[in-house]
PDB file of C-alpha atoms in Angstrom:
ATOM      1  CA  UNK A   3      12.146 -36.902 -23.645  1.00  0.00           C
ATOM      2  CA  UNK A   4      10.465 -36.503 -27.226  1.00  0.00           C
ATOM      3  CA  UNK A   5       8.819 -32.989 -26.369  1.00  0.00           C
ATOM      4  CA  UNK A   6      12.089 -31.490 -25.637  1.00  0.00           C
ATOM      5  CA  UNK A   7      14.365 -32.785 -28.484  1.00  0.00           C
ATOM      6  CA  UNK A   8      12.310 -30.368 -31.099  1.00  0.00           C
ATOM      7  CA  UNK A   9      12.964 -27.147 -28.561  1.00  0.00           C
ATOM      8  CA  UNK A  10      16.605 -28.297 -28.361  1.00  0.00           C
ATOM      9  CA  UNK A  11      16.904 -28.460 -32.060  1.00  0.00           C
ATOM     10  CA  UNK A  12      15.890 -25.144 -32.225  1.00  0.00           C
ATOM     11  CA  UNK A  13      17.426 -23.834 -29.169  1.00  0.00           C
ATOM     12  CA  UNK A  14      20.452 -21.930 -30.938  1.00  0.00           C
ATOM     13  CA  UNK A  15      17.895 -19.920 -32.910  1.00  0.00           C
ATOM     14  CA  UNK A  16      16.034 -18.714 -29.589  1.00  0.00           C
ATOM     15  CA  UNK A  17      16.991 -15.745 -27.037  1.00  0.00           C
ATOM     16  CA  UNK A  18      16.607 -16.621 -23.633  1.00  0.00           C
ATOM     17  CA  UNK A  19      16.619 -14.717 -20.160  1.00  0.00           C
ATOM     18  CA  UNK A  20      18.656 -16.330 -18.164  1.00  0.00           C
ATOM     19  CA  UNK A  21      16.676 -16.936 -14.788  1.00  0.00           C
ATOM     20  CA  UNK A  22      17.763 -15.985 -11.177  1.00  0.00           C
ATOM     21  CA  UNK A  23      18.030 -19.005  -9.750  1.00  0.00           C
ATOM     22  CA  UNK A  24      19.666 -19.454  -6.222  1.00  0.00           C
ATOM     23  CA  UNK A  25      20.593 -23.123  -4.721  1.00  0.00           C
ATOM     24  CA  UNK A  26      20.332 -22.811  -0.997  1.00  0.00           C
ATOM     25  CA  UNK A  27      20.916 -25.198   0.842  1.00  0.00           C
ATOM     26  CA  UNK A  28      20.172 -24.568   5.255  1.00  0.00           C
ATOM     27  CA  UNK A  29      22.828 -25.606   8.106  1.00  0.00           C
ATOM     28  CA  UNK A  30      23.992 -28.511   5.924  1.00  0.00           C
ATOM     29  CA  UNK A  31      25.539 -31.129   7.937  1.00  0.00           C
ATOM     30  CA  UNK A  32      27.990 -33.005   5.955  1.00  0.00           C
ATOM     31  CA  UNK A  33      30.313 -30.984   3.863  1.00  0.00           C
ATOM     32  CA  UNK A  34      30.748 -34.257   0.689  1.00  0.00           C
ATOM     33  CA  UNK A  35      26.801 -33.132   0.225  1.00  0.00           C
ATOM     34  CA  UNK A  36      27.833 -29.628  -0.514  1.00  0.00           C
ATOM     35  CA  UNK A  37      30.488 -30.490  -3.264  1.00  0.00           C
ATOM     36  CA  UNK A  38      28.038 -32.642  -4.672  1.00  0.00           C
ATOM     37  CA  UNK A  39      25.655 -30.650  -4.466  1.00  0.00           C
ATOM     38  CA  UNK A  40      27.575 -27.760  -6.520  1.00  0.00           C
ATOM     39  CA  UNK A  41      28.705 -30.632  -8.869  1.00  0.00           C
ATOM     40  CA  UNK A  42      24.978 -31.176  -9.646  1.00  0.00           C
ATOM     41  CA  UNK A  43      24.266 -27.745 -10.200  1.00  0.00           C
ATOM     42  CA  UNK A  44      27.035 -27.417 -12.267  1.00  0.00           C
ATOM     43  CA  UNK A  45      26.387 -29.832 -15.031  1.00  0.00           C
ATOM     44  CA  UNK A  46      22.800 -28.345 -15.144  1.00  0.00           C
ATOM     45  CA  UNK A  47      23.704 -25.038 -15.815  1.00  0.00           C
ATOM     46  CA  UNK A  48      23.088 -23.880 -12.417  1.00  0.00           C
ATOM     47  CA  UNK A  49      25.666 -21.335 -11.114  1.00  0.00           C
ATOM     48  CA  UNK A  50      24.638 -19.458  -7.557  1.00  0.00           C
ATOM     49  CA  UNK A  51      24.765 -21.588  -4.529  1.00  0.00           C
ATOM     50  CA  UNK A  52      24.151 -20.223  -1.107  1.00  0.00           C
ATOM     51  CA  UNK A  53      24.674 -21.704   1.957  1.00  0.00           C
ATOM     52  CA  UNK A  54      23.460 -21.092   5.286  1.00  0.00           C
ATOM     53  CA  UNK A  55      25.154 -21.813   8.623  1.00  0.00           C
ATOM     54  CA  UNK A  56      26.963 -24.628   7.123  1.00  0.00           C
ATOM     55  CA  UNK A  57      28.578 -27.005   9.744  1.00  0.00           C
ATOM     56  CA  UNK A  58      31.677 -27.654   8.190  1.00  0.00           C
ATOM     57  CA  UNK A  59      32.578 -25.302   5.270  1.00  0.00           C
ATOM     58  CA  UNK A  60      35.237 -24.644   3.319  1.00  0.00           C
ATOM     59  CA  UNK A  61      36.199 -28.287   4.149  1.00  0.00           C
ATOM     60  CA  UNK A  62      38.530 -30.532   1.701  1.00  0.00           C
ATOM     61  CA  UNK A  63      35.268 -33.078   1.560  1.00  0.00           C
ATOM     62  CA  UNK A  64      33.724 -30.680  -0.583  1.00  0.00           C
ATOM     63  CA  UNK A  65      35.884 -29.897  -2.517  1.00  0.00           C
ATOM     64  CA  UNK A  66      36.857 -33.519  -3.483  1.00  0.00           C
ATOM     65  CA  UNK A  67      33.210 -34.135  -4.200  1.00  0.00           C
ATOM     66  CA  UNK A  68      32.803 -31.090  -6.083  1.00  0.00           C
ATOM     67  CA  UNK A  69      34.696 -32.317  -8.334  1.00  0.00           C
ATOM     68  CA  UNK A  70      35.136 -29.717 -11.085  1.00  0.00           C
ATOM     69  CA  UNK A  71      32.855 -27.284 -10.015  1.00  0.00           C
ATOM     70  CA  UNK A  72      34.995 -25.843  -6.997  1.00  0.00           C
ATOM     71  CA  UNK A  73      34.317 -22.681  -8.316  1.00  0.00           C
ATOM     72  CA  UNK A  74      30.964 -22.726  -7.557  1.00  0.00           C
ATOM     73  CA  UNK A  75      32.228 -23.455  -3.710  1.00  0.00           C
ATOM     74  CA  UNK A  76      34.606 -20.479  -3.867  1.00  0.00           C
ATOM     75  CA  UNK A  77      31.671 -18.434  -5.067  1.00  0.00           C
ATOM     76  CA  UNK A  78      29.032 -19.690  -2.674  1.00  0.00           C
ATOM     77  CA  UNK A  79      27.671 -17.100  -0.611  1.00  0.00           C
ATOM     78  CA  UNK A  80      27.491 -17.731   3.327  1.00  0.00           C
ATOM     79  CA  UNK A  81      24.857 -16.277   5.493  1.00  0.00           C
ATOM     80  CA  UNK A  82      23.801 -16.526   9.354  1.00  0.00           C
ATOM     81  CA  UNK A  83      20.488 -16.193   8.821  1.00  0.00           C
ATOM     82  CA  UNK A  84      18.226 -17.472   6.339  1.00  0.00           C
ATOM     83  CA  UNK A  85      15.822 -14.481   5.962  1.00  0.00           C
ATOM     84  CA  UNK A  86      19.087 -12.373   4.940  1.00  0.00           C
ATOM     85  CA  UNK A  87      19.639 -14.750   2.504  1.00  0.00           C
ATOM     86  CA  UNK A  88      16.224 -14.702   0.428  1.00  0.00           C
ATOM     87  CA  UNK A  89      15.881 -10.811   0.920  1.00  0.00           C
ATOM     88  CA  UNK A  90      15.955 -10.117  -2.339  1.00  0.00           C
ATOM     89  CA  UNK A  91      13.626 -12.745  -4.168  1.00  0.00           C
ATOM     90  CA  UNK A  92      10.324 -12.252  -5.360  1.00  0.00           C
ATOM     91  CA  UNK A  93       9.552 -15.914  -4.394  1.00  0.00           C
ATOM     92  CA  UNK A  94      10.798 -18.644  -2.351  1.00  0.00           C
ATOM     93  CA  UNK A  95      10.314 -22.431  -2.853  1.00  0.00           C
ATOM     94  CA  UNK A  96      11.027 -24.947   0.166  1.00  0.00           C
ATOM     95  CA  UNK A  97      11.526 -28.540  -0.798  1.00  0.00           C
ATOM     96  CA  UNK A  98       9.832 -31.405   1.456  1.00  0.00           C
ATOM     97  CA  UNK A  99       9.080 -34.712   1.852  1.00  0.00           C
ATOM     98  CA  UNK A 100       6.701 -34.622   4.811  1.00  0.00           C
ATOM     99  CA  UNK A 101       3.058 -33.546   4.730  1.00  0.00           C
ATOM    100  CA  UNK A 102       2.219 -30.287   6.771  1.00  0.00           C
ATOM    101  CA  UNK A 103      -0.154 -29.600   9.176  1.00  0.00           C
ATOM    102  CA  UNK A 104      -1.216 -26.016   7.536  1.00  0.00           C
ATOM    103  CA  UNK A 105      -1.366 -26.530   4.003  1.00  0.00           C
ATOM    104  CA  UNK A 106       0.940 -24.531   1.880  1.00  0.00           C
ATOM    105  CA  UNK A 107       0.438 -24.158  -2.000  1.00  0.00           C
ATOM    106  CA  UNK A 108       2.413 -27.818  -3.185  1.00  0.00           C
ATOM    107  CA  UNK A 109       4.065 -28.841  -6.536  1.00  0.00           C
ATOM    108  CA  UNK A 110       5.504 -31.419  -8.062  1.00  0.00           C
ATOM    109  CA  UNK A 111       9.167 -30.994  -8.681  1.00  0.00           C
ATOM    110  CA  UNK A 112       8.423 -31.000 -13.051  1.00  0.00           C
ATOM    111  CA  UNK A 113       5.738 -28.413 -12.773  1.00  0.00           C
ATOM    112  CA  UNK A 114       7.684 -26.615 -10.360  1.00  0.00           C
ATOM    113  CA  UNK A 115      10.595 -26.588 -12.450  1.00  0.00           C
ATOM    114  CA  UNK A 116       8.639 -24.933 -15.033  1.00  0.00           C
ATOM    115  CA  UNK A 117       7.147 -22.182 -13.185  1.00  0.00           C
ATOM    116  CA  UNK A 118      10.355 -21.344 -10.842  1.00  0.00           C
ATOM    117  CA  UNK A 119      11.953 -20.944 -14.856  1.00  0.00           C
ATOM    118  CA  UNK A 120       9.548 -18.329 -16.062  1.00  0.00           C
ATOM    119  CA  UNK A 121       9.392 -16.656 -12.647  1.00  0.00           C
ATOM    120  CA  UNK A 122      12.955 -16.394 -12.571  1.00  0.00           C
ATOM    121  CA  UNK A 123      13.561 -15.087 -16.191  1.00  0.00           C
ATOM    122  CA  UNK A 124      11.811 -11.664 -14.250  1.00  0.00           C
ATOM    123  CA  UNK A 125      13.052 -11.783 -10.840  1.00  0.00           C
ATOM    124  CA  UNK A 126      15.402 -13.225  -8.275  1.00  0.00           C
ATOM    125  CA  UNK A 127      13.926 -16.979  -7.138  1.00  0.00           C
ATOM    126  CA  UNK A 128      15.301 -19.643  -4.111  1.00  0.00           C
ATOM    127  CA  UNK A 129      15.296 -23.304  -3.994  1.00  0.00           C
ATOM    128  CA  UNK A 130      15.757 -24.287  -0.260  1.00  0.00           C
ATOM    129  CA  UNK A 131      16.852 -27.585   0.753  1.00  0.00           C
ATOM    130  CA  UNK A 132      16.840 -28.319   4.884  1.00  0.00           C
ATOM    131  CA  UNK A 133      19.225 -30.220   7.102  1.00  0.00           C
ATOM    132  CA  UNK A 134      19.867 -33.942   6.293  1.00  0.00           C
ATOM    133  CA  UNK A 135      18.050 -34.987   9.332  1.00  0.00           C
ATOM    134  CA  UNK A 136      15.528 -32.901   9.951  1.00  0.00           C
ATOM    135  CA  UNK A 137      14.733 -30.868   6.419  1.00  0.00           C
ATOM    136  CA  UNK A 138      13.249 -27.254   6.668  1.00  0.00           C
ATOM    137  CA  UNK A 139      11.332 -26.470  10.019  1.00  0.00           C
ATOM    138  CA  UNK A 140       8.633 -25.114  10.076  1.00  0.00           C
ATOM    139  CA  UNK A 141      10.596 -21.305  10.979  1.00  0.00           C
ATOM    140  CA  UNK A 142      12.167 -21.862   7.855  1.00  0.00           C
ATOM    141  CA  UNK A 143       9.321 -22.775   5.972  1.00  0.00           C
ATOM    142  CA  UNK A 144       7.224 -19.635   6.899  1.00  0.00           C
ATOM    143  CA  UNK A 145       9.894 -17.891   4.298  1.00  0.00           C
ATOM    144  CA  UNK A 146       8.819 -20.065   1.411  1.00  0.00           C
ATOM    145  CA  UNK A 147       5.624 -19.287  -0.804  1.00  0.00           C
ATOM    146  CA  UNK A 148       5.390 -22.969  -2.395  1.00  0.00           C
ATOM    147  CA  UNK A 149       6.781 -26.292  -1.180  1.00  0.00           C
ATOM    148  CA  UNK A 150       7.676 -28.757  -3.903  1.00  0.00           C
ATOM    149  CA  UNK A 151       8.046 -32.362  -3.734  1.00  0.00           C
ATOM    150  CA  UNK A 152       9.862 -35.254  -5.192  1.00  0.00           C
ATOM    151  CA  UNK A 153       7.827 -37.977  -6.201  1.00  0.00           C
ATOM    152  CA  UNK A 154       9.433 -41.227  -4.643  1.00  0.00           C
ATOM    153  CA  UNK A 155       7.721 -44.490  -4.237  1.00  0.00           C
ATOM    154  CA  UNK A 156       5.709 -44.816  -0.769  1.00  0.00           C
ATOM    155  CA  UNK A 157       8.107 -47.749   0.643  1.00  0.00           C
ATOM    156  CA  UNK A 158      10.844 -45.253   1.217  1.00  0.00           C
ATOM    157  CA  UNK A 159      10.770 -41.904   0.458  1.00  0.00           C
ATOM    158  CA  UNK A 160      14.551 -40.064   1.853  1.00  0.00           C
ATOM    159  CA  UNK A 161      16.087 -38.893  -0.631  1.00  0.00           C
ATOM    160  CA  UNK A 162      19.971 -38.172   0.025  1.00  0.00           C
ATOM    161  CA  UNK A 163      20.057 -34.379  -0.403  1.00  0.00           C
ATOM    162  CA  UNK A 164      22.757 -33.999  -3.387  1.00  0.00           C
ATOM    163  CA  UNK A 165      20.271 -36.670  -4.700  1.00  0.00           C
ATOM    164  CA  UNK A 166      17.410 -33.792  -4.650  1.00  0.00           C
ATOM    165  CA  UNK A 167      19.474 -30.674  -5.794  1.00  0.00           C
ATOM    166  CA  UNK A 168      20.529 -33.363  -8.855  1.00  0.00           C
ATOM    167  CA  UNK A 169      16.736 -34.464  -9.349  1.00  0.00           C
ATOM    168  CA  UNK A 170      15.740 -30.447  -9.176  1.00  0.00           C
ATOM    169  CA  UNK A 171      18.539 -29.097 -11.459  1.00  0.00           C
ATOM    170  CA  UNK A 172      17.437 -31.672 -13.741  1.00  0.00           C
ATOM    171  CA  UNK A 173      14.270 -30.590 -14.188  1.00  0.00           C
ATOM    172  CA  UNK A 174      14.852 -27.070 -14.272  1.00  0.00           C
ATOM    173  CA  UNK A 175      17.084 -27.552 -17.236  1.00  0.00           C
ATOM    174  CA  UNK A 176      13.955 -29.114 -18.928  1.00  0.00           C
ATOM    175  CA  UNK A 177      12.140 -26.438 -18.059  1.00  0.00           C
ATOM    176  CA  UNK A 178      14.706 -23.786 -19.275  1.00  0.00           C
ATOM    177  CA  UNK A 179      15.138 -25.553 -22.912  1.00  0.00           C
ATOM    178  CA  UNK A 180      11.239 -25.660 -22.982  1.00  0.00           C
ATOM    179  CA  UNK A 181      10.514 -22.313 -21.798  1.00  0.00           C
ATOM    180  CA  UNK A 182       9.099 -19.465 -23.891  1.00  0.00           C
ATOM    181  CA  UNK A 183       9.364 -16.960 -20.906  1.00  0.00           C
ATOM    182  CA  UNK A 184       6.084 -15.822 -21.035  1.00  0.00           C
ATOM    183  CA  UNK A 185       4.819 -13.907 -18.062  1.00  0.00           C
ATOM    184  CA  UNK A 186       4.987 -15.365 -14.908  1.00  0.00           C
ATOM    185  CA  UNK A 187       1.648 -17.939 -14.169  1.00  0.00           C
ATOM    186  CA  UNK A 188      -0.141 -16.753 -11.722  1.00  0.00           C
ATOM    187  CA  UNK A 189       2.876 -14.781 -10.220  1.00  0.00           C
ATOM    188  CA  UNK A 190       2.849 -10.692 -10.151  1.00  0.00           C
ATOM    189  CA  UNK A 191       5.995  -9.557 -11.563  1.00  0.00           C
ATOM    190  CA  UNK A 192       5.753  -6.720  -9.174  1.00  0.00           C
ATOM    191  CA  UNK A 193       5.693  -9.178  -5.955  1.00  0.00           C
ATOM    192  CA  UNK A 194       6.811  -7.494  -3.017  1.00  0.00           C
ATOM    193  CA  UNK A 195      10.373  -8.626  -2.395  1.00  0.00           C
ATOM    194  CA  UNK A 196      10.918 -11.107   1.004  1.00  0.00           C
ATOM    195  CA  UNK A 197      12.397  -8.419   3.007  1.00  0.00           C
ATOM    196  CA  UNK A 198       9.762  -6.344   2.203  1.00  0.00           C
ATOM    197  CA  UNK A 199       7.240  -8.681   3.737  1.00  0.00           C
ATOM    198  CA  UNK A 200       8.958 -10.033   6.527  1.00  0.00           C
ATOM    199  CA  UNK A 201       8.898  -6.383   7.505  1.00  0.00           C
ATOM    200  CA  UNK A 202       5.479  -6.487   7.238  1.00  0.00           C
ATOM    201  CA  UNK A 203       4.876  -9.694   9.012  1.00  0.00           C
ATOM    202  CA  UNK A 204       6.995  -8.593  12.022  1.00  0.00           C
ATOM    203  CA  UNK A 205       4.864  -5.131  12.108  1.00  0.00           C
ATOM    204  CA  UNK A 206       1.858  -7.043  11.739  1.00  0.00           C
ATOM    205  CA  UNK A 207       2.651  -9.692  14.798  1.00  0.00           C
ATOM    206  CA  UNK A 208       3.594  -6.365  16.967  1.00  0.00           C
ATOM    207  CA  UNK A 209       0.041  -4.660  16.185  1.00  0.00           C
ATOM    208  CA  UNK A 210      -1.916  -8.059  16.672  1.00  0.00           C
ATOM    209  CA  UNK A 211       0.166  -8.615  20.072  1.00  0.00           C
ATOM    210  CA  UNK A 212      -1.286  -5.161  21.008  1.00  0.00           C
ATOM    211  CA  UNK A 213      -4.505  -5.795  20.491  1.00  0.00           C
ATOM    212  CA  UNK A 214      -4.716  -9.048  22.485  1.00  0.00           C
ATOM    213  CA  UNK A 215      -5.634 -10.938  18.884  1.00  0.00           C
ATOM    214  CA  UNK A 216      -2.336 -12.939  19.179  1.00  0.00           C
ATOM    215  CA  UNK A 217      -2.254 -15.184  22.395  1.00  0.00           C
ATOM    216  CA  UNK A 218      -0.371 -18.514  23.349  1.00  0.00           C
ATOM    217  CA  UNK A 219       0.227 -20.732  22.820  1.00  0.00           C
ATOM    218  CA  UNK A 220      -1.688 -20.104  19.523  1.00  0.00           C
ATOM    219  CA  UNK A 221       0.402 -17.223  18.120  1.00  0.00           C
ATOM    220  CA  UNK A 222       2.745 -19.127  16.000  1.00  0.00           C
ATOM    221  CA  UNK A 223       0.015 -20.944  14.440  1.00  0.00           C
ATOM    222  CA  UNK A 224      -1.941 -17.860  13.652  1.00  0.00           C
ATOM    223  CA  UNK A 225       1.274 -16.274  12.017  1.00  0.00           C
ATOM    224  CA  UNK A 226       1.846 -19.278   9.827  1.00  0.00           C
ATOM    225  CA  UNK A 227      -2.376 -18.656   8.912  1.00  0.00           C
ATOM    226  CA  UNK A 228      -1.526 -14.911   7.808  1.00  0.00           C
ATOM    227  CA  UNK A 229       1.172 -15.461   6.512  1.00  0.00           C
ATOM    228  CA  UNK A 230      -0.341 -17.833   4.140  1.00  0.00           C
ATOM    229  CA  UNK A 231      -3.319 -15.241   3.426  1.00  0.00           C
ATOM    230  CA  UNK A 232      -0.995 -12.752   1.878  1.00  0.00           C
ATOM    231  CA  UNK A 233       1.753 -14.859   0.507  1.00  0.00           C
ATOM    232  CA  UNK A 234      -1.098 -16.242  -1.568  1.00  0.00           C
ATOM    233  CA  UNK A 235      -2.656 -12.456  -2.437  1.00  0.00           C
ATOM    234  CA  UNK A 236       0.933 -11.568  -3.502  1.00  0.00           C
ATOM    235  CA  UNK A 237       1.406  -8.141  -2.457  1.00  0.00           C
ATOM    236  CA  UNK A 238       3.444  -5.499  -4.311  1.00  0.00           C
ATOM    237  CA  UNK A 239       5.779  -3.197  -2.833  1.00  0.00           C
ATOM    238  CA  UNK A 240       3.193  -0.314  -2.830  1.00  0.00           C
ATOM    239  CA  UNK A 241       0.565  -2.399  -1.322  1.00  0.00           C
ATOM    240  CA  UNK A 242       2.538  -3.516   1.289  1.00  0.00           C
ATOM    241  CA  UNK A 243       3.410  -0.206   2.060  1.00  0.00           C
ATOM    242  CA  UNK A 244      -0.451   0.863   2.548  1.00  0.00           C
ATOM    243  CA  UNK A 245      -0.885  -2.529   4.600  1.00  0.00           C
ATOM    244  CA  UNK A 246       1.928  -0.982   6.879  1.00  0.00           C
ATOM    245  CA  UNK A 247       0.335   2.992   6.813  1.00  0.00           C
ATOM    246  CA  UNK A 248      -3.096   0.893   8.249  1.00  0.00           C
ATOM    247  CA  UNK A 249      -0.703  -0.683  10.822  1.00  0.00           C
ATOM    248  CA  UNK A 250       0.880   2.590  11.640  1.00  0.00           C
ATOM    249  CA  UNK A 251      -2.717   4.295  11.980  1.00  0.00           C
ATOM    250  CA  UNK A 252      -4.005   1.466  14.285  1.00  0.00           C
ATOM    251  CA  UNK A 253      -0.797   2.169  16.671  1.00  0.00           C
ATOM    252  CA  UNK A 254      -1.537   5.509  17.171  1.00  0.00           C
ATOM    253  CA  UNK A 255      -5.201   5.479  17.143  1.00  0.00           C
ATOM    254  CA  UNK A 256      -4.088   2.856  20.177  1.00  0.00           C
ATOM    255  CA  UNK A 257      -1.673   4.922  21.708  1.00  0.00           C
ATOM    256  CA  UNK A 258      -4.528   8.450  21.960  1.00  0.00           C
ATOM    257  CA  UNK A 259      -7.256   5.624  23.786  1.00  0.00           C
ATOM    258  CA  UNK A 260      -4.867   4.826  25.859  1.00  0.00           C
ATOM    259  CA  UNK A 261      -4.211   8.047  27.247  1.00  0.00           C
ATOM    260  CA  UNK A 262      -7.571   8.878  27.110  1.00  0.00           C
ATOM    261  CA  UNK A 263      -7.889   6.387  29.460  1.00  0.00           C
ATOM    262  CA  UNK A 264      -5.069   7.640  31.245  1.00  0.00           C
ATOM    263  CA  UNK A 265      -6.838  11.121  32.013  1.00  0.00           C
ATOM    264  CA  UNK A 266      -9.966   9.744  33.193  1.00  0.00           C
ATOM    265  CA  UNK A 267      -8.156   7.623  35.829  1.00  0.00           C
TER     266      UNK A 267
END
């Protein structure tokens, strides 16, 4: 803790951008882990907590557990659909405690911390944290740009998942009272925003259907592939608009050989 009592010190004497940093947490099960979960945000400085197809929410478990942060429950936004609620953010983070058959960029939850801070002091960044039971699948992980992981010892590794937002909130306040805000590492501050590319991914799937390029039962396996490719290129908005024009152009240079074909039947 030495290298952050000098920043602390000094932390009064600093301006800060307060980063955009969204809790959300995917069809919890248990309602207590939601109140605790907002409890731990809460005493980190953390204030926007989304929750998607929760199973039992509002619910007086929560509530009881949040225990002084119920206003972060009665501000929680509620979605149906997880790619709704990341629409907005330049980048997407899915925590994980399980290795992956196609390898995804992977952090540490400290290093993590610190570049989810200086992302989000420029644009809109998501935490997500999956289903007691099962975590993220792997539909829900094709959202996220970087996993991050808890290091726990190897004899048992579950973590409870209040128990992770706490560990992760932790560390981001580290990061925060650390941070300088420089530019984003390795990030473009003019990343294409998720809805942007999901657009693109579901035009790109349609084209590569077409062309008999995307077959089963190998198709969601090449998706997750591509979708890697240009998650780690990190589009902007403009590029991903001339990756769509090619799309377009490939459809209708598609649609005049096929009538082509057409006449000279």
């Amino acid at each position: 803790m030495t290298e952050y009592k000098e920043e602390a010190a000094l932390l009064h004497e600093k301006t800060f951008v307060a980063p955009d940093l969204r809790i959300v947490l995917v069809e919890t099960s248990h309602p207590g882990n939601i109140g605790s979960a907002a409890r731990a945000m809460k005493v980190m400085g953390l204030e926007r907590l989304i929750l998607v197809r929760p199973q039992r929410f509002p619910d007086a478990q929560a509530t009881a557990l949040a225990s002084g942060a119920e206003d972060l429950l009665e501000r929680a936004e509620i979605h149906d659909d997880l790619s709704t609620a990341v629409a907005d953010c330049q980048r997407v983070y899915g925590t994980t405690a399980r290795d992956r058959h196609i390898a995804w960029p992977q952090l540490e939850a400290r290093p993590a911390a610190a570049q989810i801070v200086a992302l989000g002091a420029h644009a809109p960044v998501a935490i997500l944290f999956g289903n007691e039971r099962a975590g993220l699948s792997n539909d829900e992980l094709d959202l996220c740009q970087c996993l991050i992981q808890i290091p726990t010892a190897e004899v048992y590794r579950s973590l409870n998942l209040a128990q992770a937002v706490q560990i992760l909130a932790y560390e981001l306040l580290l990061a925060q009272r650390a941070a300088v805000f420089p530019s984003s590492p390795g990030v473009s501050e003019a990343a294409a925003p998720r809805a942007a590319m999901e657009g693109f991914y579901g035009h790109l799937r349609r084209v590569l259907r077409q062309a008999g390029f995307l077959q089963a039962p190998r198709e969601a396996h090449m998706m997750r592939r591509l979708r890697r490719l240009f998650d780690r290129a990190q589009p902007d908005l403009n590029e991903v608009y001339i990756l769509r024009g090619i799309l377009t152009e490939v459809e209708r240079w598609a649609g005049q050989v096929d009538k082509q074909d057409e006449h000279r039947l």
